[in-house]
Coordinates of C-alpha atoms in Angstrom, one line a residue:
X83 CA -20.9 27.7 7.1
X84 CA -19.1 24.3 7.6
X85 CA -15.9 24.2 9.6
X86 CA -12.6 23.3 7.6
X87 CA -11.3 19.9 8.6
X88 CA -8.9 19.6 11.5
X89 CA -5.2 19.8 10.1
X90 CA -5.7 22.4 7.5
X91 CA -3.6 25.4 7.8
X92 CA -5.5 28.7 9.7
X93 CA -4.6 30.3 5.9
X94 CA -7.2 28.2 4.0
X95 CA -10.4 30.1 3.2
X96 CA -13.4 27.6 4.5
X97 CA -14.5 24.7 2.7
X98 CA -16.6 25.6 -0.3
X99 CA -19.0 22.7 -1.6
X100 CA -16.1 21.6 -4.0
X101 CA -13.8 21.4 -1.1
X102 CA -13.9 17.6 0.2
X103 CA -12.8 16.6 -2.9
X104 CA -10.2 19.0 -3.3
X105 CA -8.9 18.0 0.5
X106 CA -9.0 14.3 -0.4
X107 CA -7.2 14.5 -3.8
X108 CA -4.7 15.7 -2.0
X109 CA -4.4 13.5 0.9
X110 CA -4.8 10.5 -1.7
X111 CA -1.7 12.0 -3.8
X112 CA 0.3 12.6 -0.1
X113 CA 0.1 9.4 1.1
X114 CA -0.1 7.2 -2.5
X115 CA 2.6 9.5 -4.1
X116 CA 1.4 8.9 -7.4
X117 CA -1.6 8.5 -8.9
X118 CA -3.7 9.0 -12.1
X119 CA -7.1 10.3 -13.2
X120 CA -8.5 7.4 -13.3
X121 CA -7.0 5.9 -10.6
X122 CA -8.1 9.1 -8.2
X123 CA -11.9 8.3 -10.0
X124 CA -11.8 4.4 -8.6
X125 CA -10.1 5.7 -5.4
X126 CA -12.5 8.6 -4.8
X127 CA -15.4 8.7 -6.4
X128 CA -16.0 5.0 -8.0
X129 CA -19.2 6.1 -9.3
X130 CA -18.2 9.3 -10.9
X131 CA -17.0 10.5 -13.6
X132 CA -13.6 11.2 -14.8
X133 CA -14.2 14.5 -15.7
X134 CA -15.3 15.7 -12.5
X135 CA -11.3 14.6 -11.1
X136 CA -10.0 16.3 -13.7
X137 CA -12.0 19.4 -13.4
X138 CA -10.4 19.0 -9.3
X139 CA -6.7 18.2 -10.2
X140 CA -6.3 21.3 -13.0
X141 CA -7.5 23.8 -10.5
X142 CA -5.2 22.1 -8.2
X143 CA -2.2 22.4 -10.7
X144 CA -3.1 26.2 -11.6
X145 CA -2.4 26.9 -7.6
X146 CA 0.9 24.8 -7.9
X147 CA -0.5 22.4 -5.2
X148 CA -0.1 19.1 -8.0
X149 CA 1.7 18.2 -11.0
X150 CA 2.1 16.0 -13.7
X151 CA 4.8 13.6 -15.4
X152 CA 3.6 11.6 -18.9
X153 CA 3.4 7.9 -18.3
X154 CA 6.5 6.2 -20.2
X155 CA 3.9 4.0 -22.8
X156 CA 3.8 6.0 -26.2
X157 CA 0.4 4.1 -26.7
X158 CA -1.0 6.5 -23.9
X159 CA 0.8 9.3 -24.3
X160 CA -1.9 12.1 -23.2
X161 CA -2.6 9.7 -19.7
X162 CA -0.1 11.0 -16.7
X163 CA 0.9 10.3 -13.7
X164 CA -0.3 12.9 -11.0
X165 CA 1.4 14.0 -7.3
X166 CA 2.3 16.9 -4.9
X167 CA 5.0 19.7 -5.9
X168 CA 6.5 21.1 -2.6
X169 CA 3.9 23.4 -1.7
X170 CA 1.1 20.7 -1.8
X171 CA 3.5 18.3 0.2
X172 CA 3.6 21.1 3.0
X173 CA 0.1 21.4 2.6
X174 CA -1.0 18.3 3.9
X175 CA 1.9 17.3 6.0
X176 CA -0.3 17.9 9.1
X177 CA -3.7 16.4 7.8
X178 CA -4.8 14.1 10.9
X179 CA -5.2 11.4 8.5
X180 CA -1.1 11.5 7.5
X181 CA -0.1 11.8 11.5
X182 CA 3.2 9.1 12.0
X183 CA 2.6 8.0 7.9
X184 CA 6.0 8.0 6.1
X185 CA 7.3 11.5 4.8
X186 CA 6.2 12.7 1.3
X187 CA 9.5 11.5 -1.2
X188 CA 8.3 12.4 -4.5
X189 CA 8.2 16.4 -5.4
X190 CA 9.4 16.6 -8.6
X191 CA 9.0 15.7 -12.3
X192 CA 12.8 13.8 -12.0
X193 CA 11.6 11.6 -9.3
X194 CA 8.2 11.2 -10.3
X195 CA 9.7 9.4 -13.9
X196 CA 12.0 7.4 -11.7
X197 CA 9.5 6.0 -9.0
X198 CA 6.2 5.8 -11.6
X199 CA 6.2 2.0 -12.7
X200 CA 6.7 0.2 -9.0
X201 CA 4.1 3.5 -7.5
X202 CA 1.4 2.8 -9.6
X203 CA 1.4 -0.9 -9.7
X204 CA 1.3 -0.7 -6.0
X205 CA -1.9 1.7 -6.6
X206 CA -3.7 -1.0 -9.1
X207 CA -3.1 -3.5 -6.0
X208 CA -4.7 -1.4 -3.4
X209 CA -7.7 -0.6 -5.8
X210 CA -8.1 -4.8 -6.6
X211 CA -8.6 -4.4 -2.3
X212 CA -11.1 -1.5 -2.3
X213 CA -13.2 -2.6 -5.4
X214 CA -13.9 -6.1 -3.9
X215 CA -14.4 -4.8 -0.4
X216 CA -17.2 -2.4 -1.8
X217 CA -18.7 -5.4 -3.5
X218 CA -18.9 -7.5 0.1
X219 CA -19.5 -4.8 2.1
X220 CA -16.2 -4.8 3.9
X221 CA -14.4 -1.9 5.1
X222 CA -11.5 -0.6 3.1
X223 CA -10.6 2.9 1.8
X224 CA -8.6 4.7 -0.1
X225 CA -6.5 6.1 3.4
X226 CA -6.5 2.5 5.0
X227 CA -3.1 1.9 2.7
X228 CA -0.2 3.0 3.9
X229 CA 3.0 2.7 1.1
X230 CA 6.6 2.6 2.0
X231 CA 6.4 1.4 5.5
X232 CA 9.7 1.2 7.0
X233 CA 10.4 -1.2 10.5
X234 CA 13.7 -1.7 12.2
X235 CA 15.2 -5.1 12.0
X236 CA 17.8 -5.1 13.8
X237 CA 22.2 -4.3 13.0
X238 CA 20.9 -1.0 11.7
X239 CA 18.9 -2.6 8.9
X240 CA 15.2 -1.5 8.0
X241 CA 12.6 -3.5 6.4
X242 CA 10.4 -1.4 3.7
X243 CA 7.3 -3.1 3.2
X244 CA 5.3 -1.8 -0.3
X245 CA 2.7 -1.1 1.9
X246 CA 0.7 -2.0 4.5
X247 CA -3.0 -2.9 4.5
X248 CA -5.9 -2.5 7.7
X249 CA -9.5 -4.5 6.2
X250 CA -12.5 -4.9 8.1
X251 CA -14.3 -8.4 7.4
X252 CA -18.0 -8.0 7.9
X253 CA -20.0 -11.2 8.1
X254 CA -23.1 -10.2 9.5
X255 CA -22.7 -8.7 13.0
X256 CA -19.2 -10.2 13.4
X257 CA -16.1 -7.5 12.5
X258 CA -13.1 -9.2 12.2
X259 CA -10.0 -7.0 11.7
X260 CA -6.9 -8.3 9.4
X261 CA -3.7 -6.3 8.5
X262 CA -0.8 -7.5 5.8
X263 CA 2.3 -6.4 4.6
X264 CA 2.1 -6.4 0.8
X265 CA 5.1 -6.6 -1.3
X266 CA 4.2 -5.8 -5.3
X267 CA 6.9 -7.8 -7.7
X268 CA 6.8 -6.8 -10.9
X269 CA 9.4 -9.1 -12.2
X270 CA 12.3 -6.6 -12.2
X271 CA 14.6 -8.3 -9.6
X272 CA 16.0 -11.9 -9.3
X273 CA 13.6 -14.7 -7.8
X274 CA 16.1 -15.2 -5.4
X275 CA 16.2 -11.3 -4.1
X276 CA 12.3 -11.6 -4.1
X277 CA 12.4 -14.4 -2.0
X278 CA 14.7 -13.3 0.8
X279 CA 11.8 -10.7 1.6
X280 CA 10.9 -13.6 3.6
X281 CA 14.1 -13.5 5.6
X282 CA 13.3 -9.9 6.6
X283 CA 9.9 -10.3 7.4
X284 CA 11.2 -13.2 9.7
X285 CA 13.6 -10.8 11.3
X286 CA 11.0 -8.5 11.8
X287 CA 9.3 -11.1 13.6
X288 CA 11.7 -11.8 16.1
X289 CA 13.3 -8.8 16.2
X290 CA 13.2 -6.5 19.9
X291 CA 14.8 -3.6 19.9
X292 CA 17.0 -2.9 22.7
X293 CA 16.5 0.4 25.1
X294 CA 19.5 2.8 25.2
X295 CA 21.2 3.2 28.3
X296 CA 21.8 0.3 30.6
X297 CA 19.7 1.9 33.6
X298 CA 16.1 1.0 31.3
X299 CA 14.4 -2.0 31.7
X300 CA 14.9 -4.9 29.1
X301 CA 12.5 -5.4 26.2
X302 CA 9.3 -7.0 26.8
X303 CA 8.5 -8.3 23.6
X304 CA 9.1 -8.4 19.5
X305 CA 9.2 -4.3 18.3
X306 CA 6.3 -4.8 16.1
X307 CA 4.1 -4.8 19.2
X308 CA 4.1 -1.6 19.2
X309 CA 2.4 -1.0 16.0
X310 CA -0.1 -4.0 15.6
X311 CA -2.0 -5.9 17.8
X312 CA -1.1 -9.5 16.0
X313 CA 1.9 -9.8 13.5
X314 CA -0.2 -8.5 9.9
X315 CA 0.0 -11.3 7.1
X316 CA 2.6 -11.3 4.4
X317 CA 1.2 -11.0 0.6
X318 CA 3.2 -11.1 -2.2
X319 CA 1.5 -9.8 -5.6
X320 CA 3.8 -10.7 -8.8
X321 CA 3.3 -9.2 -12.3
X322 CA 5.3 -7.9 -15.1
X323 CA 6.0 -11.5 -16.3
X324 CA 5.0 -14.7 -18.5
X325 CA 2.4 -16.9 -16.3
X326 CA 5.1 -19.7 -16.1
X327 CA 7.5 -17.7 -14.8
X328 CA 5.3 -15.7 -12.1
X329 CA 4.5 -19.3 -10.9
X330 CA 8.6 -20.2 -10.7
X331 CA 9.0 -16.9 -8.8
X332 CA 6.1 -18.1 -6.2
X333 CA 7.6 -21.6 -6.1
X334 CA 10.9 -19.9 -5.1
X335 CA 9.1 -18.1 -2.4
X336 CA 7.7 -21.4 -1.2
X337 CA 10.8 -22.9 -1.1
X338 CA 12.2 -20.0 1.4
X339 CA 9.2 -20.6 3.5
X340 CA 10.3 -24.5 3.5
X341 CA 14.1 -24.2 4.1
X342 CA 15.5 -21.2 5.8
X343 CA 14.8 -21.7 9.4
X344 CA 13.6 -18.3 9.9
X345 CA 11.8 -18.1 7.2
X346 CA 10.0 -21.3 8.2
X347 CA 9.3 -20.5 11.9
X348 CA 7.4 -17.3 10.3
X349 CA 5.7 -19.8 7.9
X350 CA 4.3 -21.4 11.3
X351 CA 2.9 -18.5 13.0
X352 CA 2.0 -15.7 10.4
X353 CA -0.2 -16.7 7.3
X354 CA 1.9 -16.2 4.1
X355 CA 0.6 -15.9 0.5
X356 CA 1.4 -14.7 -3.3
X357 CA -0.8 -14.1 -6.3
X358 CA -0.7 -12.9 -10.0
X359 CA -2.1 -9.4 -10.0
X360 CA -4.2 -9.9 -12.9
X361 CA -6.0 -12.7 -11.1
X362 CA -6.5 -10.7 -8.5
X363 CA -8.1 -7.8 -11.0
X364 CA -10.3 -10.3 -13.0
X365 CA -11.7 -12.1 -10.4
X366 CA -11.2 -9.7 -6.8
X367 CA -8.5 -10.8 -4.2
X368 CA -11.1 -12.6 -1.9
X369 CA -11.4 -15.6 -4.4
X370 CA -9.3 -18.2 -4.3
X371 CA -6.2 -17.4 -6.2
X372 CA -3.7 -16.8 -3.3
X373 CA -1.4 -19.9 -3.6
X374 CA -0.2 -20.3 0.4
X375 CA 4.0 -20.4 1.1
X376 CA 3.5 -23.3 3.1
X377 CA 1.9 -25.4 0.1
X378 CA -1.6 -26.5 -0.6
X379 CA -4.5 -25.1 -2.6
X380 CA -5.2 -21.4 -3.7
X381 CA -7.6 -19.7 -1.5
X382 CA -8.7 -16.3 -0.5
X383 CA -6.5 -14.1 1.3
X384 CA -8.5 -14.6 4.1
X385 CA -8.2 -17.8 4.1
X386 CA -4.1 -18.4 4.3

């Protein structure tokens, strides 16, 4: 008989063949927050069916580990929006995969309404990264997204990236391991709010935290250190807007990268990009429709 995974409560009967499934439905729903049938299918179990998800998240909602909440478009009213009640959250709060990831926020139908347009886009985005990296043969899964990352920046302030993204780059026998910070815009803020993201990212950057006490030795370095091994890229994806005015928001963001000084000296060091999430769903994130912050012709994301 196969050994549950490590992390799952001593109370859990062993894994029956259903079980993996079961296990990573809920880890996807713990870390994404939100997700929906379909989305779990492309996340999951690309070349499955739909039904065998659903057949997973009703049994999972008869043992009040999931719910539900309607998605707010009256043209699909019978789609929803799936994620953890309490007792799921508690659940997989100690799942080795969700060690040091950001606590669980959404546990209820009330917040679930509230946070579902911004949760899912960020979804879509992740599964525009999975999809193309089957179709290379990179490396990128469903638990190699981590949403709602928060970072100290200094005067008390914190820095909450969307998410952030780990991708392996195979070419051959050479691996080559790349990290971003993605921030998803769907057009709901100024241009100008959008753009001082930049400004945080560049304090982020430079920032060091400072040990308490006097007796502890000074910093050595910039606090992200401790977290990545180079400074991940910075990838803005815009939607929720006319084509004219997506391109005004990413000329905006360009402009930050040309005249704020610390938004410039990040411009130098860390590669910087923004694209339209449907050009990234129609034609896969590694083509060239990444226009960089520093000017110049659209590329891949690699490629910035």
């Amino acid at each position: 008989m196969p050994r549950p995974p490590s992390g799952v409560p001593a109370a859990e009967p062993a894994p029956s063949p259903s079980e993996p499934l079961r296990l990573q439905v809920l880890t996807a729903l713990a870390l994404h927050r939100m997700a929906t049938t379909g989305q779990l299918r492309q996340m999951l179990r690309p070349d499955g069916t739909r039904q065998l998800i659903s057949r997973v998240l009703n049994k999972l909602r008869t043992t009040s580990l999931v719910d539900l909440t309607p998605l707010p478009d009256p043209d699909r009213s019978r789609t929803h929006a799936w994620y953890l009640t309490p007792e799921g959250a508690r659940l997989t709060r100690d799942l080795p995969v969700l060690r040091g990831r950001p606590p669980y926020p959404i546990t209820s139908t009330t917040a679930a309404s509230l946070k579902t347009p911004h949760t899912l886009t960020v979804v879509h985005t992740h599964l525009a990264f999975a999809a193309d990296a089957r179709r290379h043969g990179h490396e990128h899964g469903p638990f190699d997204w981590t949403p709602e990352m928060a970072h100290a920046i200094g005067e008390g302030e914190r820095l909450v990236a969307d998410a952030v993204m780990h991708y392996t780059h195979i070419d051959g026998a050479h691996r080559r391991k790349l990290r971003a910070f993605i921030e998803v815009d769907r057009s709901t803020m100024s241009s100008e709010r959008l753009a001082v993201k930049l400004i945080e990212y560049a304090r982020l950057f430079h920032y060091e935290a400072q040990p308490a006490g006097r007796r502890r030795p000074a910093p050595t370095g910039p606090a992200w250190l401790r977290r990545y091994p180079l400074f991940p890229r910075v990838l803005f994806v815009l939607t929720g807007a006319s084509r004219p005015r997506l391109q005004a928001r990413i000329s905006d963001l360009q402009a930050m990268a040309a005249q704020h000084p610390l938004a410039a000296t990040l411009a130098r060091e860390v590669p910087l990009g923004a694209a339209i999430l449907e050009d990234i769903e129609e034609h896969g994130p590694s083509r060239p429709v990444w226009m960089p912050l520093t000017g110049g012709q659209p590329r891949p994301w690699t490629d910035l």
